[in-house]
């Protein structure tokens, strides 16, 4: 089989916002406790944060981290997480049926972000609470001093403001499972007024309004139209969420699901354009895809805790999917989709970062290790920055639940500052290698500076604390540039990262 790709520096989708490679930490399971925070751990710093985890997050080069939820935020009192730790209350978390100690709150998380070289994306509670609590949190976080809440921050040991730029107006408010679930009109009205109040504090804030929790919601896409009708001129982004599963154990259809992701993005982009036209607005609202990942491996084992039959445990293992090689391909496909839609999707958050459906896993008082999906995220985050190229791809196809799907999926990025072009490629074919030629004639001379391949004989192969390198990249072989063309072979069911210096 053969495929052909044409790349040209003049054919560009958009400049990629680095926040396309963001992530997410929620007070859920072991994401915080024994995830990022474990005071007794051998690598713990003075704040109790695991240095081994910080090192892996730095390796991923994560630009933003959404916090503190997720479903958790919709019944969260942010004031519980400030002040002396010994005075903080233990709360029952209704979202995940667990206990929350509040040992980690805004100050601790902000310090962790500084150590991890990332920035905070804060969510406010518009479920059980509302406008007043949101504006108080904003004042606490961002005002220099001389007011009630900023002076409390200073008294709590932080003189300088946190200066948080990016704020989520609630979480998944379309979902009946959400504490404080609202109709689109109810939520849109509340989000409008909250955004208006936050804008009165500072017009430089970036605000994210809740879109659909997934494309199967009965209110989608009318939810987006109604909410944006209320909020369009006050917000900058509308959020989308989507998780992927292979419970049917059908690899070809599983690997076609990124096409449904693409259709989801295109549909919501159309709704944005409709409301923009309806409002006669000159501003542009974009998409913040602030929850996405593969999630299904752990659902059966989580039922006891989530159903309430295990009481209210503190930081139990929840949503601890152990990812396999098949999921490497899926995550690669999702990231490629975001790159190709970077004109509309400006922010995306892999959910989540540590232990909870995450690329990084930890053992309490033990090692931190890389899951299989760590690697496509690593390559995209570090090298998928610059201009997303509008590639022309000719590939054989196959029939799937998403229609005709190309076996070869490719995204390309041109970094003009460093003089590199990078390609991320997935071969969806189960048994055949596909010889692929990339026409680079618009770029001039080029040389390969890095080439990594992920392939494995077993789609279900996983990494573990005992064998963390079972599924990992290997140096690519056989790729060559000649006559303005890149020639490479994509093995069956494989992911490739190839970087060229111009």
GROMACS .gro file of C-alpha atoms in nm:
model
  502
    1UNK     CA    1   0.000   0.000   0.000
    2UNK     CA    2   0.106   0.356  -0.070
    3UNK     CA    3   0.013   0.702   0.052
    4UNK     CA    4   0.114   1.051  -0.057
    5UNK     CA    5   0.128   1.372   0.145
    6UNK     CA    6   0.190   1.725   0.017
    7UNK     CA    7   0.324   1.991   0.256
    8UNK     CA    8   0.394   2.353   0.171
    9UNK     CA    9   0.489   2.645   0.401
   10UNK     CA   10   0.226   2.869   0.236
   11UNK     CA   11  -0.058   2.626   0.314
   12UNK     CA   12  -0.124   2.687   0.683
   13UNK     CA   13  -0.427   2.613   0.900
   14UNK     CA   14  -0.329   2.838   1.188
   15UNK     CA   15  -0.059   2.922   1.434
   16UNK     CA   16  -0.094   2.671   1.717
   17UNK     CA   17  -0.168   2.808   2.063
   18UNK     CA   18   0.076   2.621   2.293
   19UNK     CA   19  -0.214   2.565   2.533
   20UNK     CA   20  -0.342   2.303   2.289
   21UNK     CA   21  -0.120   2.069   2.493
   22UNK     CA   22  -0.262   2.148   2.835
   23UNK     CA   23  -0.372   1.900   3.099
   24UNK     CA   24  -0.591   1.866   3.406
   25UNK     CA   25  -0.562   1.791   3.778
   26UNK     CA   26  -0.888   1.729   3.965
   27UNK     CA   27  -0.943   1.646   4.329
   28UNK     CA   28  -1.038   1.294   4.225
   29UNK     CA   29  -0.891   0.959   4.326
   30UNK     CA   30  -0.512   0.980   4.359
   31UNK     CA   31  -0.454   1.271   4.121
   32UNK     CA   32  -0.360   1.504   4.408
   33UNK     CA   33  -0.294   1.284   4.711
   34UNK     CA   34  -0.010   1.035   4.638
   35UNK     CA   35  -0.017   1.180   4.286
   36UNK     CA   36   0.137   1.526   4.290
   37UNK     CA   37   0.135   1.552   4.673
   38UNK     CA   38   0.285   1.298   4.910
   39UNK     CA   39   0.477   1.459   5.199
   40UNK     CA   40   0.637   1.134   5.315
   41UNK     CA   41   0.768   1.035   4.974
   42UNK     CA   42   1.149   1.007   4.934
   43UNK     CA   43   1.144   1.271   4.657
   44UNK     CA   44   0.902   1.510   4.831
   45UNK     CA   45   1.008   1.875   4.836
   46UNK     CA   46   0.958   2.116   5.126
   47UNK     CA   47   0.593   2.158   5.022
   48UNK     CA   48   0.527   1.782   5.014
   49UNK     CA   49   0.515   1.767   4.635
   50UNK     CA   50   0.667   1.466   4.458
   51UNK     CA   51   0.973   1.578   4.266
   52UNK     CA   52   0.970   1.265   4.049
   53UNK     CA   53   0.624   1.365   3.922
   54UNK     CA   54   0.730   1.725   3.870
   55UNK     CA   55   1.023   1.603   3.660
   56UNK     CA   56   0.790   1.400   3.435
   57UNK     CA   57   0.548   1.693   3.397
   58UNK     CA   58   0.840   1.914   3.296
   59UNK     CA   59   0.942   1.649   3.044
   60UNK     CA   60   0.594   1.676   2.891
   61UNK     CA   61   0.627   2.056   2.875
   62UNK     CA   62   0.267   2.112   2.986
   63UNK     CA   63   0.170   2.478   2.934
   64UNK     CA   64  -0.147   2.493   3.148
   65UNK     CA   65  -0.322   2.270   3.401
   66UNK     CA   66  -0.696   2.297   3.468
   67UNK     CA   67  -0.789   2.284   3.839
   68UNK     CA   68  -0.966   2.183   4.071
   69UNK     CA   69  -1.230   2.012   3.854
   70UNK     CA   70  -1.412   1.864   3.680
   71UNK     CA   71  -1.721   1.740   3.856
   72UNK     CA   72  -1.549   1.809   4.188
   73UNK     CA   73  -1.569   2.186   4.141
   74UNK     CA   74  -1.949   2.193   4.129
   75UNK     CA   75  -1.977   2.141   4.506
   76UNK     CA   76  -1.638   2.285   4.605
   77UNK     CA   77  -1.592   2.570   4.852
   78UNK     CA   78  -1.262   2.727   4.748
   79UNK     CA   79  -1.224   2.888   5.092
   80UNK     CA   80  -1.176   2.538   5.240
   81UNK     CA   81  -0.836   2.519   5.070
   82UNK     CA   82  -0.677   2.834   5.213
   83UNK     CA   83  -0.531   2.923   5.551
   84UNK     CA   84  -0.350   2.696   5.801
   85UNK     CA   85  -0.381   2.331   5.697
   86UNK     CA   86  -0.469   2.220   6.048
   87UNK     CA   87  -0.775   2.444   6.039
   88UNK     CA   88  -0.906   2.328   5.703
   89UNK     CA   89  -1.225   2.120   5.710
   90UNK     CA   90  -1.270   1.768   5.581
   91UNK     CA   91  -1.558   1.764   5.332
   92UNK     CA   92  -1.759   1.491   5.165
   93UNK     CA   93  -1.715   1.509   4.789
   94UNK     CA   94  -2.050   1.431   4.633
   95UNK     CA   95  -1.910   1.398   4.280
   96UNK     CA   96  -1.685   1.097   4.348
   97UNK     CA   97  -1.824   0.977   4.686
   98UNK     CA   98  -1.496   1.032   4.870
   99UNK     CA   99  -1.357   1.247   5.152
  100UNK     CA  100  -1.156   1.559   5.081
  101UNK     CA  101  -0.900   1.676   5.337
  102UNK     CA  102  -0.827   2.009   5.167
  103UNK     CA  103  -0.457   1.974   5.247
  104UNK     CA  104  -0.396   2.097   4.893
  105UNK     CA  105  -0.570   2.415   4.786
  106UNK     CA  106  -0.502   2.720   4.574
  107UNK     CA  107  -0.170   2.818   4.734
  108UNK     CA  108  -0.024   2.469   4.724
  109UNK     CA  109  -0.137   2.409   4.368
  110UNK     CA  110   0.002   2.744   4.252
  111UNK     CA  111   0.340   2.662   4.406
  112UNK     CA  112   0.332   2.322   4.236
  113UNK     CA  113   0.259   2.486   3.900
  114UNK     CA  114   0.562   2.710   3.942
  115UNK     CA  115   0.782   2.407   4.014
  116UNK     CA  116   0.634   2.218   3.716
  117UNK     CA  117   0.681   2.514   3.476
  118UNK     CA  118   0.311   2.539   3.401
  119UNK     CA  119   0.026   2.785   3.458
  120UNK     CA  120  -0.310   2.752   3.630
  121UNK     CA  121  -0.644   2.737   3.451
  122UNK     CA  122  -0.892   2.781   3.736
  123UNK     CA  123  -1.254   2.667   3.741
  124UNK     CA  124  -1.520   2.840   3.951
  125UNK     CA  125  -1.818   2.666   4.108
  126UNK     CA  126  -2.138   2.755   3.925
  127UNK     CA  127  -2.314   2.441   4.047
  128UNK     CA  128  -2.382   2.472   4.420
  129UNK     CA  129  -2.255   2.831   4.431
  130UNK     CA  130  -2.248   3.131   4.198
  131UNK     CA  131  -2.141   3.483   4.107
  132UNK     CA  132  -2.038   3.608   4.451
  133UNK     CA  133  -1.807   3.317   4.523
  134UNK     CA  134  -1.652   3.349   4.177
  135UNK     CA  135  -1.577   3.719   4.215
  136UNK     CA  136  -1.441   3.665   4.567
  137UNK     CA  137  -1.204   3.396   4.439
  138UNK     CA  138  -1.094   3.625   4.157
  139UNK     CA  139  -1.026   3.906   4.403
  140UNK     CA  140  -0.835   3.669   4.631
  141UNK     CA  141  -0.627   3.534   4.345
  142UNK     CA  142  -0.556   3.843   4.137
  143UNK     CA  143  -0.593   4.168   4.335
  144UNK     CA  144  -0.264   4.315   4.465
  145UNK     CA  145  -0.395   4.412   4.809
  146UNK     CA  146  -0.604   4.655   5.009
  147UNK     CA  147  -0.932   4.463   4.987
  148UNK     CA  148  -1.094   4.198   5.204
  149UNK     CA  149  -1.003   3.894   4.997
  150UNK     CA  150  -0.665   4.008   4.868
  151UNK     CA  151  -0.560   4.092   5.223
  152UNK     CA  152  -0.662   3.741   5.326
  153UNK     CA  153  -0.429   3.604   5.059
  154UNK     CA  154  -0.147   3.817   5.188
  155UNK     CA  155  -0.219   3.705   5.545
  156UNK     CA  156  -0.203   3.347   5.419
  157UNK     CA  157   0.155   3.399   5.301
  158UNK     CA  158   0.126   3.512   4.939
  159UNK     CA  159   0.204   3.881   4.890
  160UNK     CA  160   0.202   3.884   4.509
  161UNK     CA  161  -0.120   3.799   4.322
  162UNK     CA  162  -0.146   3.464   4.148
  163UNK     CA  163  -0.245   3.657   3.834
  164UNK     CA  164  -0.457   3.377   3.686
  165UNK     CA  165  -0.556   3.463   3.329
  166UNK     CA  166  -0.773   3.169   3.223
  167UNK     CA  167  -1.100   3.088   3.404
  168UNK     CA  168  -1.366   2.820   3.348
  169UNK     CA  169  -1.722   2.921   3.431
  170UNK     CA  170  -1.827   2.594   3.592
  171UNK     CA  171  -1.803   2.240   3.457
  172UNK     CA  172  -2.032   2.023   3.243
  173UNK     CA  173  -2.341   2.213   3.351
  174UNK     CA  174  -2.542   2.032   3.081
  175UNK     CA  175  -2.498   1.701   3.269
  176UNK     CA  176  -2.777   1.573   3.499
  177UNK     CA  177  -2.501   1.408   3.707
  178UNK     CA  178  -2.360   1.750   3.791
  179UNK     CA  179  -2.422   1.904   4.133
  180UNK     CA  180  -2.629   2.211   4.050
  181UNK     CA  181  -2.715   2.097   3.696
  182UNK     CA  182  -2.897   2.365   3.500
  183UNK     CA  183  -3.085   2.408   3.177
  184UNK     CA  184  -2.908   2.593   2.899
  185UNK     CA  185  -3.105   2.910   2.972
  186UNK     CA  186  -3.043   2.890   3.346
  187UNK     CA  187  -2.674   2.831   3.300
  188UNK     CA  188  -2.635   3.079   3.016
  189UNK     CA  189  -2.791   3.356   3.226
  190UNK     CA  190  -2.571   3.275   3.528
  191UNK     CA  191  -2.257   3.246   3.316
  192UNK     CA  192  -2.336   3.579   3.148
  193UNK     CA  193  -2.368   3.760   3.480
  194UNK     CA  194  -2.061   3.590   3.626
  195UNK     CA  195  -1.855   3.677   3.320
  196UNK     CA  196  -1.981   4.035   3.334
  197UNK     CA  197  -1.872   4.064   3.698
  198UNK     CA  198  -1.532   3.912   3.627
  199UNK     CA  199  -1.485   4.145   3.329
  200UNK     CA  200  -1.565   4.437   3.561
  201UNK     CA  201  -1.259   4.332   3.763
  202UNK     CA  202  -1.036   4.295   3.455
  203UNK     CA  203  -1.106   4.299   3.085
  204UNK     CA  204  -0.783   4.105   3.020
  205UNK     CA  205  -0.917   3.777   3.164
  206UNK     CA  206  -0.988   3.484   2.932
  207UNK     CA  207  -1.319   3.315   3.013
  208UNK     CA  208  -1.443   2.969   2.914
  209UNK     CA  209  -1.815   2.893   2.911
  210UNK     CA  210  -1.944   2.534   2.935
  211UNK     CA  211  -2.038   2.357   2.614
  212UNK     CA  212  -2.157   1.999   2.581
  213UNK     CA  213  -2.013   1.719   2.793
  214UNK     CA  214  -2.015   1.501   2.482
  215UNK     CA  215  -2.171   1.489   2.139
  216UNK     CA  216  -2.427   1.228   2.249
  217UNK     CA  217  -2.599   1.461   2.495
  218UNK     CA  218  -2.968   1.509   2.403
  219UNK     CA  219  -2.924   1.886   2.437
  220UNK     CA  220  -2.631   1.903   2.191
  221UNK     CA  221  -2.589   2.126   1.987
  222UNK     CA  222  -2.883   2.340   2.099
  223UNK     CA  223  -2.701   2.379   2.431
  224UNK     CA  224  -2.413   2.560   2.260
  225UNK     CA  225  -2.647   2.786   2.065
  226UNK     CA  226  -2.848   2.885   2.374
  227UNK     CA  227  -2.549   2.935   2.604
  228UNK     CA  228  -2.358   3.137   2.345
  229UNK     CA  229  -2.667   3.344   2.276
  230UNK     CA  230  -2.648   3.452   2.640
  231UNK     CA  231  -2.270   3.486   2.669
  232UNK     CA  232  -2.108   3.541   2.328
  233UNK     CA  233  -1.981   3.893   2.384
  234UNK     CA  234  -1.856   3.821   2.738
  235UNK     CA  235  -1.653   3.500   2.685
  236UNK     CA  236  -1.357   3.387   2.478
  237UNK     CA  237  -1.403   3.010   2.456
  238UNK     CA  238  -1.668   2.742   2.478
  239UNK     CA  239  -1.561   2.411   2.628
  240UNK     CA  240  -1.610   2.067   2.478
  241UNK     CA  241  -1.541   1.728   2.636
  242UNK     CA  242  -1.504   1.384   2.477
  243UNK     CA  243  -1.378   1.047   2.599
  244UNK     CA  244  -1.299   0.742   2.389
  245UNK     CA  245  -1.348   0.374   2.462
  246UNK     CA  246  -1.304   0.036   2.302
  247UNK     CA  247  -1.539  -0.170   2.515
  248UNK     CA  248  -1.643  -0.356   2.197
  249UNK     CA  249  -1.279  -0.462   2.143
  250UNK     CA  250  -1.303  -0.350   1.782
  251UNK     CA  251  -0.975  -0.182   1.691
  252UNK     CA  252  -1.067  -0.056   1.341
  253UNK     CA  253  -1.381   0.120   1.465
  254UNK     CA  254  -1.206   0.240   1.781
  255UNK     CA  255  -0.933   0.403   1.573
  256UNK     CA  256  -1.195   0.568   1.353
  257UNK     CA  257  -1.344   0.762   1.646
  258UNK     CA  258  -1.115   1.060   1.589
  259UNK     CA  259  -1.325   1.127   1.278
  260UNK     CA  260  -1.627   1.174   1.506
  261UNK     CA  261  -1.416   1.408   1.716
  262UNK     CA  262  -1.343   1.610   1.403
  263UNK     CA  263  -1.713   1.627   1.315
  264UNK     CA  264  -1.793   1.739   1.672
  265UNK     CA  265  -1.545   2.027   1.642
  266UNK     CA  266  -1.674   2.129   1.298
  267UNK     CA  267  -2.036   2.130   1.420
  268UNK     CA  268  -1.964   2.348   1.722
  269UNK     CA  269  -1.752   2.580   1.509
  270UNK     CA  270  -2.062   2.621   1.292
  271UNK     CA  271  -2.274   2.708   1.596
  272UNK     CA  272  -2.015   2.968   1.700
  273UNK     CA  273  -2.030   3.123   1.353
  274UNK     CA  274  -2.411   3.123   1.364
  275UNK     CA  275  -2.426   3.308   1.695
  276UNK     CA  276  -2.151   3.546   1.587
  277UNK     CA  277  -2.358   3.636   1.282
  278UNK     CA  278  -2.677   3.659   1.487
  279UNK     CA  279  -2.507   3.898   1.730
  280UNK     CA  280  -2.345   4.099   1.446
  281UNK     CA  281  -2.032   4.057   1.655
  282UNK     CA  282  -1.677   4.139   1.553
  283UNK     CA  283  -1.519   3.914   1.814
  284UNK     CA  284  -1.435   3.547   1.767
  285UNK     CA  285  -1.508   3.277   2.023
  286UNK     CA  286  -1.292   2.964   2.007
  287UNK     CA  287  -1.309   2.611   2.147
  288UNK     CA  288  -1.142   2.499   2.466
  289UNK     CA  289  -1.143   2.118   2.448
  290UNK     CA  290  -1.058   2.101   2.815
  291UNK     CA  291  -1.134   1.734   2.882
  292UNK     CA  292  -1.032   1.452   2.651
  293UNK     CA  293  -0.872   1.109   2.677
  294UNK     CA  294  -0.930   0.737   2.652
  295UNK     CA  295  -1.142   0.623   2.947
  296UNK     CA  296  -1.292   0.279   2.991
  297UNK     CA  297  -1.037   0.036   3.131
  298UNK     CA  298  -1.114   0.114   3.497
  299UNK     CA  299  -1.490   0.168   3.493
  300UNK     CA  300  -1.589  -0.175   3.622
  301UNK     CA  301  -1.352  -0.165   3.919
  302UNK     CA  302  -1.469   0.185   4.016
  303UNK     CA  303  -1.836   0.094   4.056
  304UNK     CA  304  -1.815   0.001   4.426
  305UNK     CA  305  -1.673   0.337   4.533
  306UNK     CA  306  -1.878   0.550   4.294
  307UNK     CA  307  -2.193   0.365   4.395
  308UNK     CA  308  -2.133   0.456   4.759
  309UNK     CA  309  -2.097   0.101   4.891
  310UNK     CA  310  -1.742   0.167   5.010
  311UNK     CA  311  -1.825   0.459   5.237
  312UNK     CA  312  -1.635   0.785   5.193
  313UNK     CA  313  -1.272   0.680   5.142
  314UNK     CA  314  -0.989   0.932   5.122
  315UNK     CA  315  -0.800   0.941   4.791
  316UNK     CA  316  -0.885   0.586   4.680
  317UNK     CA  317  -0.769   0.451   4.342
  318UNK     CA  318  -1.031   0.577   4.096
  319UNK     CA  319  -1.028   0.600   3.716
  320UNK     CA  320  -0.684   0.439   3.708
  321UNK     CA  321  -0.690   0.322   3.349
  322UNK     CA  322  -0.382   0.122   3.253
  323UNK     CA  323  -0.328   0.214   2.892
  324UNK     CA  324  -0.217  -0.024   2.619
  325UNK     CA  325  -0.047   0.017   2.283
  326UNK     CA  326  -0.381   0.053   2.105
  327UNK     CA  327  -0.440   0.367   2.312
  328UNK     CA  328  -0.111   0.514   2.186
  329UNK     CA  329  -0.261   0.515   1.838
  330UNK     CA  330  -0.584   0.670   1.960
  331UNK     CA  331  -0.412   0.948   2.153
  332UNK     CA  332  -0.191   1.017   1.851
  333UNK     CA  333  -0.501   1.045   1.632
  334UNK     CA  334  -0.673   1.281   1.876
  335UNK     CA  335  -0.370   1.509   1.895
  336UNK     CA  336  -0.344   1.510   1.516
  337UNK     CA  337  -0.709   1.617   1.498
  338UNK     CA  338  -0.650   1.907   1.736
  339UNK     CA  339  -0.348   2.020   1.533
  340UNK     CA  340  -0.550   2.015   1.211
  341UNK     CA  341  -0.833   2.211   1.381
  342UNK     CA  342  -0.605   2.457   1.561
  343UNK     CA  343  -0.778   2.745   1.385
  344UNK     CA  344  -1.081   2.672   1.605
  345UNK     CA  345  -0.943   2.468   1.898
  346UNK     CA  346  -0.701   2.691   2.084
  347UNK     CA  347  -0.692   2.513   2.421
  348UNK     CA  348  -0.712   2.142   2.502
  349UNK     CA  349  -0.654   1.957   2.828
  350UNK     CA  350  -0.562   1.590   2.845
  351UNK     CA  351  -0.769   1.456   3.132
  352UNK     CA  352  -0.594   1.392   3.350
  353UNK     CA  353  -0.224   1.428   3.429
  354UNK     CA  354  -0.139   1.192   3.718
  355UNK     CA  355  -0.296   0.855   3.818
  356UNK     CA  356  -0.651   0.942   3.708
  357UNK     CA  357  -0.685   0.842   3.337
  358UNK     CA  358  -0.334   0.977   3.309
  359UNK     CA  359  -0.002   0.949   3.123
  360UNK     CA  360   0.185   0.948   3.456
  361UNK     CA  361   0.129   0.687   3.727
  362UNK     CA  362   0.268   0.673   4.078
  363UNK     CA  363   0.316   0.410   4.345
  364UNK     CA  364   0.262   0.546   4.698
  365UNK     CA  365   0.606   0.575   4.855
  366UNK     CA  366   0.740   0.424   4.531
  367UNK     CA  367   0.826   0.517   4.174
  368UNK     CA  368   0.650   0.732   3.916
  369UNK     CA  369   0.633   0.582   3.567
  370UNK     CA  370   0.523   0.662   3.214
  371UNK     CA  371   0.211   0.505   3.069
  372UNK     CA  372   0.202   0.415   2.700
  373UNK     CA  373   0.011   0.735   2.608
  374UNK     CA  374   0.284   0.950   2.765
  375UNK     CA  375   0.483   0.935   2.443
  376UNK     CA  376   0.249   1.074   2.173
  377UNK     CA  377   0.159   1.351   2.418
  378UNK     CA  378   0.531   1.415   2.479
  379UNK     CA  379   0.613   1.442   2.109
  380UNK     CA  380   0.317   1.665   2.024
  381UNK     CA  381   0.362   1.896   2.321
  382UNK     CA  382   0.733   1.947   2.266
  383UNK     CA  383   0.746   1.955   1.887
  384UNK     CA  384   0.393   2.040   1.773
  385UNK     CA  385   0.439   2.414   1.817
  386UNK     CA  386   0.440   2.662   1.533
  387UNK     CA  387   0.212   2.671   1.228
  388UNK     CA  388  -0.022   2.378   1.166
  389UNK     CA  389   0.018   2.280   0.802
  390UNK     CA  390  -0.278   2.225   0.573
  391UNK     CA  391  -0.164   1.892   0.431
  392UNK     CA  392  -0.304   1.716   0.128
  393UNK     CA  393  -0.317   1.345   0.211
  394UNK     CA  394  -0.394   1.066  -0.036
  395UNK     CA  395  -0.439   0.733   0.139
  396UNK     CA  396  -0.627   0.406   0.101
  397UNK     CA  397  -0.941   0.395   0.316
  398UNK     CA  398  -1.162   0.148   0.502
  399UNK     CA  399  -1.527   0.144   0.607
  400UNK     CA  400  -1.602   0.220   0.971
  401UNK     CA  401  -1.868   0.353   1.208
  402UNK     CA  402  -1.740   0.698   1.109
  403UNK     CA  403  -1.770   0.633   0.734
  404UNK     CA  404  -1.471   0.597   0.503
  405UNK     CA  405  -1.156   0.652   0.706
  406UNK     CA  406  -0.801   0.691   0.574
  407UNK     CA  407  -0.552   0.431   0.690
  408UNK     CA  408  -0.283   0.701   0.708
  409UNK     CA  409  -0.351   0.994   0.941
  410UNK     CA  410  -0.091   1.274   0.937
  411UNK     CA  411  -0.050   1.615   1.099
  412UNK     CA  412   0.234   1.853   1.021
  413UNK     CA  413   0.378   2.155   1.200
  414UNK     CA  414   0.621   2.416   1.068
  415UNK     CA  415   0.818   2.600   1.335
  416UNK     CA  416   0.958   2.904   1.153
  417UNK     CA  417   1.152   3.022   1.457
  418UNK     CA  418   1.363   2.708   1.486
  419UNK     CA  419   1.351   2.612   1.117
  420UNK     CA  420   1.194   2.269   1.166
  421UNK     CA  421   0.906   2.076   1.014
  422UNK     CA  422   0.756   1.793   1.218
  423UNK     CA  423   0.514   1.519   1.115
  424UNK     CA  424   0.305   1.294   1.336
  425UNK     CA  425   0.169   0.989   1.153
  426UNK     CA  426  -0.054   0.693   1.244
  427UNK     CA  427  -0.111   0.384   1.030
  428UNK     CA  428  -0.452   0.239   1.112
  429UNK     CA  429  -0.400  -0.074   0.900
  430UNK     CA  430  -0.390  -0.394   1.105
  431UNK     CA  431  -0.150  -0.593   0.886
  432UNK     CA  432   0.013  -0.388   0.611
  433UNK     CA  433   0.292  -0.134   0.611
  434UNK     CA  434   0.217   0.172   0.402
  435UNK     CA  435   0.495   0.331   0.200
  436UNK     CA  436   0.446   0.705   0.234
  437UNK     CA  437   0.596   0.990   0.033
  438UNK     CA  438   0.579   1.346   0.167
  439UNK     CA  439   0.634   1.618  -0.094
  440UNK     CA  440   0.846   1.890   0.068
  441UNK     CA  441   0.926   2.088  -0.245
  442UNK     CA  442   0.799   2.415  -0.098
  443UNK     CA  443   1.045   2.393   0.190
  444UNK     CA  444   1.371   2.343   0.005
  445UNK     CA  445   1.655   2.132   0.143
  446UNK     CA  446   1.580   1.933   0.459
  447UNK     CA  447   1.748   1.673   0.677
  448UNK     CA  448   1.605   1.431   0.933
  449UNK     CA  449   1.711   1.520   1.288
  450UNK     CA  450   1.484   1.287   1.485
  451UNK     CA  451   1.267   0.989   1.395
  452UNK     CA  452   1.078   0.784   1.655
  453UNK     CA  453   0.847   0.488   1.595
  454UNK     CA  454   0.600   0.318   1.826
  455UNK     CA  455   0.486  -0.027   1.717
  456UNK     CA  456   0.411  -0.345   1.909
  457UNK     CA  457   0.304  -0.699   1.818
  458UNK     CA  458   0.036  -0.687   2.089
  459UNK     CA  459  -0.226  -0.411   2.078
  460UNK     CA  460  -0.304  -0.484   2.443
  461UNK     CA  461   0.056  -0.451   2.564
  462UNK     CA  462   0.092  -0.216   2.864
  463UNK     CA  463   0.358  -0.054   3.077
  464UNK     CA  464   0.378  -0.102   3.453
  465UNK     CA  465   0.586   0.008   3.750
  466UNK     CA  466   0.780  -0.317   3.712
  467UNK     CA  467   0.816  -0.291   3.335
  468UNK     CA  468   0.780   0.078   3.245
  469UNK     CA  469   0.951   0.048   2.906
  470UNK     CA  470   0.749  -0.235   2.757
  471UNK     CA  471   0.572   0.004   2.518
  472UNK     CA  472   0.802   0.290   2.430
  473UNK     CA  473   0.947   0.465   2.124
  474UNK     CA  474   1.238   0.324   1.928
  475UNK     CA  475   1.463   0.496   1.680
  476UNK     CA  476   1.309   0.494   1.333
  477UNK     CA  477   1.490   0.334   1.042
  478UNK     CA  478   1.482   0.372   0.664
  479UNK     CA  479   1.336   0.720   0.634
  480UNK     CA  480   1.521   0.941   0.387
  481UNK     CA  481   1.491   1.281   0.219
  482UNK     CA  482   1.585   1.301  -0.148
  483UNK     CA  483   1.475   1.524  -0.433
  484UNK     CA  484   1.251   1.734  -0.209
  485UNK     CA  485   1.060   1.430  -0.086
  486UNK     CA  486   1.050   1.247   0.247
  487UNK     CA  487   1.017   0.873   0.203
  488UNK     CA  488   0.922   0.655   0.497
  489UNK     CA  489   0.747   0.331   0.574
  490UNK     CA  490   0.463   0.323   0.826
  491UNK     CA  491   0.444  -0.025   0.982
  492UNK     CA  492   0.101  -0.177   1.045
  493UNK     CA  493  -0.064  -0.026   1.354
  494UNK     CA  494   0.209   0.224   1.426
  495UNK     CA  495   0.270   0.579   1.542
  496UNK     CA  496   0.560   0.785   1.410
  497UNK     CA  497   0.719   1.117   1.496
  498UNK     CA  498   0.966   1.258   1.243
  499UNK     CA  499   1.139   1.594   1.266
  500UNK     CA  500   1.322   1.771   0.984
  501UNK     CA  501   1.566   2.062   0.991
  502UNK     CA  502   1.530   2.299   0.698
   0.00000   0.00000   0.00000
